[in-house]
Amino acid sequence: MALKLLIIFSLFCLIRSQETTDPISLDDCCKDGKEKATESQDCTRIPLISESTTCRIAQEQCCAAVLEGITCSKGISMAKDQNSCDALLSGNTCETKTAKVCCECCLLGQEAQKHGLTCDFKLSSQCGSVFQSCCQNKSADSDSNSSQDSTVIFKEHKSGSGEQCKVGPGNCAHNCIGNNTCTCFTGYKLKPDGKNCEDINECLLGSYHCRPGEVCINTPGLYRCQREISCGTGYELTDSNSCKDIDECETGTHNCPLEFECQNTPGSFRCRPKMQCPMGFIQDALGSCIDINECLTVAAPCPTGQVCMNTVGSYTCQRNSVNCGRGYHLNAEGTRCVDINECRHYPGRLCAHKCDNILGSYTCSCTTGFKLSADGRNCDDLNECESNPCSQECANVYGSYQCYCRRGYQLSDVDGSTCEDIDECALPTGGHICSYRCQNTPGSFHCTCPVKGYTLAPNGRSCQDIDECVTGTHTCSETESCFNVQGGFRCLNFECPTNYRRSSETRPRVDRSDIIRCVKSCQPNDITCVLDPVHSVSHTVISLPTFREFTKPEEIVFLRSITPSHYPHVDSPEIVYDIQEGNVQNSFDIIKRFEHGMIVGVVRQVKPLVGPLTTVLKLAMNYVTNGVISHRNIINVHIYVSEFWF
């Protein structure tokens, strides 16, 4: 706010110098702007009281200062009443932003008061005054008055000759922005005397930004982030966050005696005696000279055939009288002992299988499938099955073993020991294992049937139909008859046509051989009924599977009629059968034959049908005398073709 008024003041001085007279004072213009802010709380449409540019600016800015004070007071009230500024998060207007700044600065002041921190914490002009107000628990009105005091400062400087300030001893320590106002460099805050500056400890205020694993270290006017690492004894942490070896010899932090000299090592140091040992001696850690045993050096100091004898500071060579032990013999020169290769000298006599020479002796070993016996020479058969080399069954044989698999598994061709499951369903004969579907299981298989209407037969492979009519699992009403079909059931209700009556009662369950017969029963004087050639209407039901392999006609329905024994007879009517309706795809035909003194009409399925399919085959049994149909019987065959072949 102070910076805003300073810019306005500079602009005002520039314009004021160009104007000569203004009949209305600047105080009147500012007063009018404040009144408009109080009345309408809108500074965008202020009626001008003067054509002067400076008056217009004074009106608008004094109005804006009052509105900003009101908005700031609302933010302070929210902080004190609700202890939160969340309600101001979604707004994006200037008023909302001002209220949010004042609300958050007040929360910061309240937090400082709660923790007993100083209230003299320099922030921006507006935020700083709100911070101090809430930290000292002043009312929102005092903050509003401080905003109006800034306006008074603007009014006092009516010319461009405002007071100037200086940087130097007794004045501003860092920067001066005019009007005796001092500011500090970034990272510093103004002291209570208003002139000097002190460093801001960002690490203490929590206003730093360090990565995880780093700590904040305050520096004058700034801060730095340093890794939390421990270099350990003998190292120190540099400003670049790296560990550097401490040279104890150079820094004089070692503890070597006077007769020793210090030698720096990574992370430590060591003390070396200043005294030098003569040839044949070596100096130990305490500075003492100890004898070197030249006879134990890698390069033998004595020639072949002589033995080395160590002396103090030196050695001597003596001629050796060789005495070789067991497993060795003297070489041709008589100078040294050489190993005897027992396996080559006594082939096949020392070990049952393999002989391996070693220095001074020999060892026996066995071929694969055998183990060395207790005497160290013979070999016993190794029972490999004890180590479970096979995934299922193992049979030990002499010098080896054989793996076997249980039923439903086969031995792997890769390693000869793993048993792999046989997928019976994928075998060439797998399609005939189950009547419906085959599911492979480890070591076996499992047959399944359609979910509805079928159950697995006791043989575990075939699917058999569930007779819902027998089990009572059907949903037929009392007025309906239940008829079982492959994979389900049907609820049937056959009503006789007009002028017909049922010859027998329908049973609750209809078998394949059941025929529901309606015979003609005319009312007296019903000539139409009497002349109707149809004497009976019958219904029968049959369930057929979907034929998977259809090789010859299948006889499905037999229509029998009793005839005289001397058939054929000239006076006997001829029976003619025909299919009137329902012959889907001409899949059925009807033939006539004579057997056991009866004329039989045989309905045959001559083409395969794929279900599910339902059709009503309407058959006519015509009695023809002298070429005229005397009467006929209608037989309705209700055919249900199931979805499956079983």
XYZ file of C-alpha atoms in Angstrom:
646
model
C 0.000 0.000 0.000
C 2.863 2.340 0.844
C 4.527 1.611 -2.511
C 1.216 2.293 -4.275
C 0.840 5.667 -2.527
C 4.471 6.503 -3.298
C 3.880 5.925 -7.045
C 0.695 7.993 -6.867
C 2.523 10.737 -5.016
C 5.301 10.868 -7.660
C 2.759 10.998 -10.468
C 0.844 13.672 -8.618
C 3.971 15.832 -8.220
C 4.750 15.476 -11.933
C 1.259 16.494 -13.001
C 1.012 19.167 -10.301
C 4.092 20.898 -11.658
C 2.363 21.253 -15.032
C -0.842 22.707 -13.604
C -1.044 26.219 -12.371
C -4.352 26.524 -10.612
C -6.994 24.158 -9.162
C -10.065 25.780 -7.595
C -10.826 22.620 -5.583
C -8.300 21.526 -2.970
C -6.778 18.076 -2.980
C -8.288 17.421 0.459
C -11.775 17.996 -0.954
C -11.120 15.559 -3.808
C -9.850 12.889 -1.402
C -12.752 13.488 0.988
C -15.242 13.065 -1.863
C -13.585 9.767 -2.885
C -13.855 8.424 0.683
C -17.525 9.374 0.852
C -18.249 7.604 -2.454
C -16.501 4.496 -1.127
C -18.669 4.542 2.008
C -21.876 5.170 0.063
C -21.624 2.871 -2.963
C -18.489 0.812 -2.264
C -17.627 1.187 -5.950
C -14.671 3.271 -7.127
C -15.094 2.614 -10.863
C -17.950 5.091 -11.439
C -17.115 8.154 -9.281
C -18.681 11.399 -10.518
C -15.853 13.924 -10.999
C -16.065 17.133 -8.982
C -13.314 18.776 -10.986
C -11.784 18.539 -14.473
C -8.349 18.430 -12.877
C -6.382 15.237 -13.419
C -4.910 15.407 -9.912
C -8.390 15.706 -8.394
C -9.602 12.647 -10.318
C -6.609 10.650 -9.138
C -7.163 11.768 -5.541
C -10.840 10.769 -5.738
C -10.142 7.314 -7.108
C -7.179 6.482 -4.893
C -8.759 7.697 -1.646
C -11.874 5.690 -2.550
C -9.746 2.617 -3.263
C -7.844 3.052 0.009
C -11.104 3.073 2.012
C -12.458 0.010 0.145
C -9.183 -1.810 0.659
C -9.360 -1.036 4.371
C -12.933 -2.373 4.547
C -11.958 -5.552 2.637
C -8.900 -6.010 4.841
C -11.067 -5.639 7.960
C -13.326 -8.439 6.682
C -10.296 -10.724 6.249
C -9.083 -9.882 9.783
C -12.538 -10.608 11.212
C -12.627 -13.974 9.428
C -9.227 -14.914 10.860
C -10.287 -13.970 14.391
C -13.798 -15.484 14.193
C -13.180 -18.652 12.158
C -9.422 -19.098 12.690
C -9.287 -20.098 8.992
C -9.105 -18.483 5.541
C -10.451 -21.457 3.580
C -13.590 -19.576 2.528
C -11.392 -17.181 0.490
C -9.477 -19.843 -1.471
C -11.771 -20.007 -4.519
C -12.111 -16.250 -5.202
C -9.988 -14.542 -7.855
C -11.082 -10.893 -7.557
C -8.898 -8.109 -6.183
C -11.173 -7.769 -3.120
C -10.905 -11.492 -2.387
C -7.121 -11.429 -2.750
C -6.842 -8.416 -0.388
C -9.102 -10.094 2.178
C -7.070 -13.331 1.872
C -3.760 -11.466 2.435
C -5.108 -9.694 5.543
C -6.685 -12.905 6.839
C -3.464 -14.928 6.457
C -1.255 -12.133 7.892
C -3.600 -11.954 10.897
C -3.376 -15.749 11.336
C 0.417 -15.383 11.245
C 0.269 -12.666 13.937
C -1.994 -14.776 16.133
C 0.387 -17.731 15.760
C 3.361 -15.523 16.762
C 1.452 -14.331 19.837
C 0.554 -17.947 20.739
C 4.245 -19.029 20.668
C 5.513 -15.902 22.446
C 7.433 -14.579 19.402
C 8.130 -10.903 18.796
C 5.422 -8.866 17.090
C 8.044 -6.657 15.437
C 8.320 -8.834 12.307
C 8.793 -6.762 9.171
C 6.679 -7.797 6.201
C 5.088 -5.701 3.474
C 3.446 -2.487 4.711
C -0.133 -3.763 4.745
C 0.716 -7.324 5.900
C 3.127 -5.972 8.537
C 0.535 -3.702 10.128
C -2.068 -6.501 10.158
C 0.495 -8.918 11.595
C 1.362 -6.510 14.444
C -2.322 -5.753 15.068
C -3.302 -9.409 15.460
C -0.085 -10.259 17.313
C -0.795 -7.447 19.841
C -4.515 -8.384 19.797
C -5.693 -4.998 18.543
C -9.092 -4.561 16.947
C -9.715 -4.546 13.218
C -10.543 -0.831 13.439
C -6.997 0.053 14.335
C -5.829 -1.733 11.184
C -8.360 0.218 9.201
C -7.088 3.457 10.729
C -3.527 2.575 9.779
C -4.655 2.286 6.186
C -6.256 5.688 6.414
C -3.079 7.101 7.958
C -1.353 6.189 4.718
C -3.834 8.357 2.941
C -2.974 11.228 5.281
C 0.687 10.842 4.311
C -0.374 11.287 0.718
C -2.291 14.436 1.557
C 0.590 16.082 3.431
C 2.850 15.999 0.345
C 1.208 18.467 -1.922
C 4.359 19.403 -3.782
C 7.291 17.632 -5.297
C 9.676 18.790 -2.560
C 9.136 15.923 -0.137
C 11.750 15.074 2.474
C 14.642 12.962 1.240
C 16.576 10.309 3.165
C 20.179 9.099 2.856
C 22.102 5.850 3.120
C 25.036 5.924 5.478
C 25.983 6.284 9.155
C 23.066 7.580 11.156
C 20.682 7.128 8.223
C 19.377 4.076 6.338
C 21.699 1.088 6.619
C 20.720 -0.448 3.243
C 18.208 1.391 1.020
C 16.248 4.633 1.167
C 13.033 5.095 -0.840
C 12.218 8.683 0.133
C 9.946 10.185 2.773
C 12.488 9.057 5.409
C 11.564 5.455 4.700
C 14.341 2.861 4.943
C 14.248 -0.621 3.432
C 16.555 -3.607 3.696
C 18.126 -5.959 1.218
C 16.505 -9.326 0.507
C 17.064 -11.670 3.454
C 17.100 -8.834 6.026
C 14.409 -7.067 8.068
C 14.215 -3.540 9.451
C 15.028 -3.116 13.119
C 12.670 -1.201 15.440
C 14.810 1.960 14.985
C 13.572 2.072 11.364
C 17.107 2.479 9.984
C 19.270 -0.541 10.666
C 18.746 -4.034 9.282
C 19.177 -7.474 10.792
C 19.416 -10.900 9.155
C 16.232 -12.977 8.761
C 16.741 -16.542 10.033
C 14.812 -18.425 7.339
C 15.611 -21.740 9.037
C 13.891 -20.592 12.250
C 10.829 -19.168 10.453
C 10.403 -22.229 8.232
C 10.556 -20.138 5.047
C 13.288 -22.246 3.471
C 13.036 -24.859 0.732
C 15.384 -27.813 1.221
C 15.089 -31.292 -0.238
C 14.434 -34.374 1.914
C 17.587 -35.448 3.692
C 18.945 -31.867 3.868
C 19.055 -29.433 6.788
C 18.759 -25.659 6.645
C 21.815 -23.620 7.702
C 21.259 -19.869 8.056
C 23.717 -17.481 6.374
C 23.762 -13.617 6.328
C 20.902 -12.532 4.102
C 20.280 -16.077 2.861
C 20.448 -19.746 3.838
C 21.913 -22.946 2.440
C 20.774 -26.565 2.399
C 23.256 -29.176 3.597
C 22.970 -32.944 3.528
C 22.563 -34.688 6.864
C 25.672 -36.847 6.611
C 28.275 -37.942 9.112
C 31.769 -38.181 7.744
C 33.127 -40.228 10.646
C 36.336 -39.964 12.610
C 39.240 -38.469 10.656
C 37.072 -36.624 8.102
C 35.406 -33.235 7.967
C 32.406 -31.964 5.971
C 33.183 -29.276 3.395
C 30.908 -26.522 2.160
C 30.281 -28.591 -0.973
C 28.743 -31.410 1.161
C 31.671 -33.784 0.664
C 33.873 -35.501 3.242
C 37.530 -34.490 3.279
C 40.341 -36.323 5.079
C 41.842 -34.449 8.041
C 45.665 -34.389 7.829
C 46.495 -34.879 11.512
C 50.211 -34.547 10.750
C 49.736 -31.107 9.178
C 47.263 -29.842 11.770
C 49.373 -31.195 14.656
C 46.507 -33.227 16.138
C 48.524 -36.494 16.196
C 50.066 -38.052 19.337
C 53.335 -39.478 17.971
C 56.312 -39.480 20.397
C 59.420 -37.434 19.591
C 61.360 -40.473 18.334
C 58.551 -41.205 15.860
C 57.438 -39.293 12.806
C 53.786 -38.817 11.780
C 52.524 -40.260 8.493
C 48.969 -39.317 7.378
C 46.578 -42.078 6.255
C 42.983 -41.802 4.956
C 40.858 -41.056 8.026
C 43.752 -41.485 10.490
C 47.556 -41.429 10.841
C 50.401 -43.659 11.987
C 53.662 -43.128 13.821
C 56.871 -44.445 12.220
C 60.169 -44.703 14.112
C 62.855 -42.345 12.929
C 65.576 -45.022 13.532
C 66.570 -47.278 10.519
C 67.330 -50.993 10.975
C 70.439 -52.642 9.397
C 70.223 -55.221 6.584
C 68.731 -58.511 7.742
C 66.334 -56.825 10.149
C 62.895 -55.251 9.835
C 61.356 -52.600 12.051
C 58.113 -53.397 13.913
C 55.367 -50.966 14.897
C 57.136 -50.062 18.141
C 60.362 -49.142 16.345
C 62.283 -52.261 17.378
C 64.460 -54.125 14.858
C 63.617 -57.820 14.506
C 65.497 -60.485 12.575
C 64.330 -61.523 9.072
C 64.125 -65.309 8.536
C 65.562 -65.494 5.034
C 64.896 -69.243 4.905
C 61.133 -68.550 4.798
C 61.274 -66.184 1.831
C 59.611 -67.208 -1.434
C 62.889 -67.408 -3.351
C 65.019 -70.109 -1.646
C 68.409 -68.553 -0.812
C 70.338 -71.871 -0.885
C 71.285 -73.915 -3.988
C 69.759 -77.318 -4.771
C 70.774 -80.056 -2.336
C 71.497 -77.666 0.538
C 69.299 -76.657 3.462
C 68.960 -73.098 4.738
C 69.763 -72.339 8.394
C 68.683 -68.917 9.710
C 71.095 -66.799 11.765
C 70.702 -63.401 13.479
C 70.738 -60.863 10.712
C 71.626 -63.464 8.047
C 71.520 -67.222 7.145
C 73.825 -70.154 6.254
C 73.510 -73.059 3.775
C 74.320 -76.693 4.743
C 74.408 -79.819 2.573
C 71.211 -81.892 3.083
C 71.083 -85.646 3.719
C 67.758 -86.577 2.099
C 65.423 -89.061 3.887
C 62.154 -89.430 1.926
C 59.000 -90.554 3.703
C 56.216 -92.892 2.598
C 54.814 -92.046 -0.823
C 58.039 -90.373 -1.993
C 61.339 -91.530 -3.430
C 64.724 -89.885 -4.035
C 65.253 -88.444 -7.496
C 68.039 -89.653 -9.775
C 70.382 -86.867 -8.680
C 69.795 -87.774 -5.035
C 68.992 -84.182 -4.256
C 65.256 -84.174 -3.474
C 62.236 -86.360 -2.862
C 59.619 -86.755 -5.580
C 56.087 -88.150 -5.335
C 55.341 -91.783 -6.218
C 52.334 -92.187 -8.587
C 50.735 -95.251 -6.990
C 47.867 -95.328 -9.530
C 50.345 -95.790 -12.401
C 52.524 -98.311 -10.589
C 49.653 -100.555 -9.455
C 46.861 -100.127 -12.058
C 43.542 -101.849 -11.203
C 44.776 -103.173 -7.890
C 44.230 -100.240 -5.537
C 40.695 -98.968 -6.354
C 37.538 -100.696 -7.588
C 36.668 -97.838 -10.003
C 38.941 -94.809 -10.282
C 42.334 -94.037 -8.728
C 43.462 -90.417 -8.242
C 47.074 -89.685 -7.342
C 47.882 -87.088 -4.697
C 51.182 -85.961 -3.188
C 52.530 -88.793 -1.048
C 49.475 -91.025 -1.490
C 46.331 -91.695 -3.574
C 42.543 -91.592 -3.267
C 39.798 -93.758 -4.737
C 36.600 -92.480 -6.303
C 33.530 -94.029 -7.924
C 31.688 -93.520 -11.160
C 28.238 -91.942 -11.298
C 25.627 -94.026 -9.527
C 28.009 -95.399 -6.899
C 29.490 -94.224 -3.608
C 32.790 -95.053 -1.916
C 32.501 -97.792 0.685
C 33.890 -97.608 4.213
C 37.227 -99.217 3.221
C 37.960 -96.281 0.895
C 38.607 -98.586 -2.078
C 35.426 -100.388 -3.115
C 32.216 -98.837 -4.495
C 28.638 -99.493 -3.386
C 25.504 -98.828 -5.398
C 24.029 -95.388 -4.654
C 20.278 -95.312 -4.036
C 19.504 -92.147 -5.982
C 15.808 -92.408 -5.080
C 16.635 -91.323 -1.521
C 17.419 -87.818 -2.849
C 14.031 -87.653 -4.664
C 15.360 -87.079 -8.179
C 11.961 -87.889 -9.738
C 8.885 -85.730 -9.527
C 6.663 -88.771 -8.805
C 7.822 -92.412 -8.708
C 11.449 -93.597 -8.582
C 12.920 -97.094 -8.990
C 16.548 -97.691 -8.054
C 18.658 -99.831 -10.404
C 22.297 -100.853 -10.131
C 24.392 -97.783 -10.785
C 21.430 -95.649 -11.784
C 17.656 -95.102 -11.304
C 14.461 -94.948 -13.348
C 11.610 -92.437 -13.022
C 7.969 -93.437 -13.464
C 4.747 -91.451 -13.565
C 1.355 -92.153 -12.097
C -1.741 -92.601 -14.217
C -2.649 -89.470 -16.105
C 0.973 -88.268 -16.378
C 3.817 -88.933 -18.766
C 7.582 -88.628 -18.378
C 9.128 -85.470 -19.819
C 11.311 -85.918 -22.884
C 13.477 -82.992 -21.736
C 14.909 -84.180 -18.403
C 13.485 -87.706 -18.048
C 12.547 -87.063 -14.417
C 9.647 -84.614 -14.463
C 6.107 -85.943 -14.876
C 3.899 -83.829 -17.103
C 0.134 -83.918 -17.039
C -1.557 -85.670 -19.977
C -4.313 -83.537 -21.444
C -6.838 -86.288 -22.133
C -9.236 -83.752 -23.635
C -6.660 -82.824 -26.300
C -5.990 -86.423 -27.385
C -7.362 -87.562 -30.773
C -10.003 -89.516 -28.884
C -10.716 -86.639 -26.492
C -13.860 -85.643 -28.332
C -15.423 -89.009 -27.500
C -14.406 -89.155 -23.836
C -17.263 -86.918 -22.710
C -20.682 -86.640 -24.257
C -20.685 -82.848 -23.768
C -17.528 -81.095 -22.594
C -14.191 -82.315 -21.282
C -12.151 -80.361 -18.735
C -8.572 -81.418 -18.117
C -7.393 -81.778 -14.506
C -3.945 -82.662 -13.134
C -3.562 -86.377 -13.816
C -7.095 -86.858 -15.046
C -10.079 -85.144 -16.651
C -13.604 -84.160 -15.753
C -16.745 -84.279 -17.878
C -19.424 -81.631 -17.590
C -22.977 -81.352 -18.839
C -25.134 -78.381 -19.786
C -26.021 -76.370 -16.723
C -29.762 -76.706 -17.182
C -31.785 -79.885 -17.675
C -28.962 -82.470 -17.525
C -26.881 -84.261 -14.944
C -23.713 -86.320 -15.201
C -24.366 -90.042 -15.485
C -22.827 -92.509 -13.000
C -20.152 -93.412 -15.573
C -18.812 -89.861 -15.222
C -18.819 -89.260 -18.972
C -22.357 -89.308 -20.322
C -25.038 -86.690 -19.746
C -28.498 -87.861 -18.840
C -31.672 -85.871 -18.935
C -33.323 -84.763 -15.695
C -37.003 -85.704 -15.713
C -38.437 -82.620 -14.040
C -41.906 -84.118 -14.232
C -40.812 -87.069 -12.032
C -38.604 -85.072 -9.644
C -41.324 -82.460 -9.203
C -38.986 -79.593 -10.143
C -41.271 -78.348 -12.916
C -43.384 -75.190 -12.725
C -46.595 -76.465 -14.343
C -49.926 -75.446 -12.814
C -52.659 -77.831 -11.734
C -54.530 -77.308 -15.006
C -51.443 -78.171 -17.078
C -49.760 -81.463 -17.825
C -45.981 -81.801 -17.489
C -44.128 -83.354 -20.408
C -40.416 -84.094 -20.075
C -38.177 -83.189 -23.016
C -34.425 -83.585 -23.467
C -32.859 -80.895 -21.314
C -36.125 -79.504 -19.925
C -39.883 -79.848 -19.742
C -43.037 -78.374 -21.226
C -46.316 -77.488 -19.549
C -49.141 -78.629 -21.881
C -52.815 -77.811 -21.825
C -54.824 -79.271 -24.692
C -58.384 -78.056 -25.023
C -60.901 -79.824 -27.262
C -62.470 -77.770 -30.096
C -66.138 -76.850 -30.144
C -68.477 -79.841 -30.658
C -65.744 -82.203 -29.359
C -65.308 -83.848 -25.997
C -62.311 -85.438 -24.348
C -62.415 -89.198 -24.381
C -60.348 -89.562 -21.177
C -58.894 -87.395 -18.425
C -55.394 -85.952 -18.849
C -52.883 -87.145 -16.320
C -50.559 -84.660 -14.546
C -47.642 -86.172 -16.445
C -47.686 -86.943 -20.173
C -45.581 -89.850 -21.463
C -44.398 -90.267 -25.023
C -47.052 -92.933 -25.639
C -49.933 -90.854 -24.237
C -52.511 -89.592 -26.699
C -55.083 -87.022 -25.729
C -58.123 -87.672 -27.889
C -61.123 -85.423 -28.536
C -64.115 -87.086 -30.268
C -66.917 -85.318 -32.104
C -70.081 -84.740 -30.094
C -72.626 -82.740 -32.094
C -75.623 -80.947 -30.690
C -79.053 -82.013 -31.978
C -79.970 -80.511 -35.336
C -76.344 -79.164 -35.820
C -76.116 -80.099 -39.498
C -72.696 -78.440 -39.934
C -71.228 -80.518 -37.160
C -72.783 -83.704 -38.530
C -71.402 -83.061 -42.034
C -67.864 -82.282 -40.742
C -65.705 -85.298 -41.834
C -63.317 -84.917 -38.857
C -64.409 -87.480 -36.248
C -61.577 -86.999 -33.758
C -58.715 -84.633 -32.937
C -55.780 -86.132 -31.007
C -52.608 -84.728 -29.463
C -49.386 -86.554 -28.717
C -45.943 -85.285 -27.709
C -42.467 -86.492 -28.680
C -38.957 -85.296 -27.756
C -36.137 -85.747 -30.279
C -32.417 -85.070 -29.929
C -30.324 -83.146 -32.401
C -28.945 -85.890 -34.649
C -25.176 -85.680 -34.809
C -24.850 -88.609 -37.213
C -27.955 -89.231 -39.336
C -27.558 -92.299 -41.549
C -31.090 -93.580 -42.155
C -34.716 -92.558 -41.562
C -35.829 -92.693 -37.957
C -39.360 -93.985 -37.202
C -40.870 -91.781 -34.511
C -44.719 -92.118 -34.556
C -47.002 -95.113 -35.313
C -50.681 -94.632 -36.231
C -52.535 -97.936 -35.926
C -56.076 -98.867 -37.075
C -57.773 -102.242 -36.742
C -58.758 -103.809 -40.088
C -60.587 -107.050 -41.053
C -58.508 -110.155 -41.131
C -59.279 -110.707 -44.865
C -57.724 -107.313 -45.739
C -57.828 -106.066 -48.376
C -61.567 -106.330 -49.003
C -63.541 -104.595 -51.689
C -65.996 -103.149 -49.164
C -63.329 -102.034 -46.652
C -62.424 -98.309 -46.697
C -58.955 -97.397 -47.765
C -56.871 -95.504 -45.213
C -54.777 -92.682 -46.628
C -52.230 -90.825 -44.437
C -50.844 -87.364 -45.151
C -48.975 -84.543 -43.409
C -51.007 -81.346 -43.561
C -48.867 -78.861 -41.536
C -45.609 -78.438 -39.598
C -43.257 -80.411 -41.859
C -40.200 -78.205 -41.253
C -37.738 -78.409 -44.164
C -39.594 -81.549 -45.333
C -37.800 -83.416 -42.581
C -40.657 -85.916 -42.070
C -42.692 -88.316 -44.212
C -45.415 -90.923 -43.538
C -45.660 -94.414 -45.015
C -48.314 -97.104 -44.691
C -47.762 -100.761 -43.983
C -49.769 -103.789 -42.798
C -48.594 -105.781 -39.822
C -50.271 -108.105 -37.315
C -53.732 -107.529 -38.801
C -53.425 -103.750 -38.569
C -52.801 -100.904 -40.957
C -50.021 -98.790 -39.507
C -49.098 -95.273 -40.568
C -45.405 -94.775 -39.763
C -44.104 -91.194 -39.369
C -40.385 -91.049 -40.116
C -37.698 -88.388 -39.709
C -35.849 -88.410 -43.018
C -33.567 -85.381 -42.498
C -31.514 -84.273 -39.486
C -32.818 -81.333 -37.444
C -30.636 -79.079 -35.303
C -32.276 -77.814 -32.132
C -33.524 -76.201 -30.167
C -36.635 -76.459 -32.381
C -40.372 -76.854 -31.776
C -42.964 -77.811 -34.388
C -46.469 -79.313 -34.484
C -46.821 -82.018 -37.128
C -50.503 -82.152 -38.178
C -51.313 -85.632 -39.515
C -54.562 -86.761 -41.198
C -55.830 -90.357 -41.181
C -58.377 -90.350 -44.100
C -60.932 -93.161 -44.570
C -61.672 -93.300 -48.330
C -64.539 -95.365 -49.828
C -64.943 -95.472 -53.598
C -62.636 -92.459 -53.916
C -64.590 -90.338 -51.399
C -63.391 -89.470 -47.870
C -66.052 -90.743 -45.551
C -64.352 -89.352 -42.438
C -60.914 -88.501 -41.082
C -59.042 -88.340 -37.792
C -56.551 -85.539 -37.052
C -53.439 -86.319 -35.010
C -51.299 -83.342 -33.818
C -47.760 -84.484 -33.012
C -45.959 -81.863 -30.845
C -42.250 -82.324 -31.597
C -39.510 -80.798 -29.402
C -35.951 -81.067 -30.791
C -33.345 -80.551 -28.056
C -30.170 -78.495 -28.466
C -27.863 -81.456 -27.934
C -27.514 -84.937 -29.428
C -27.843 -86.712 -26.103
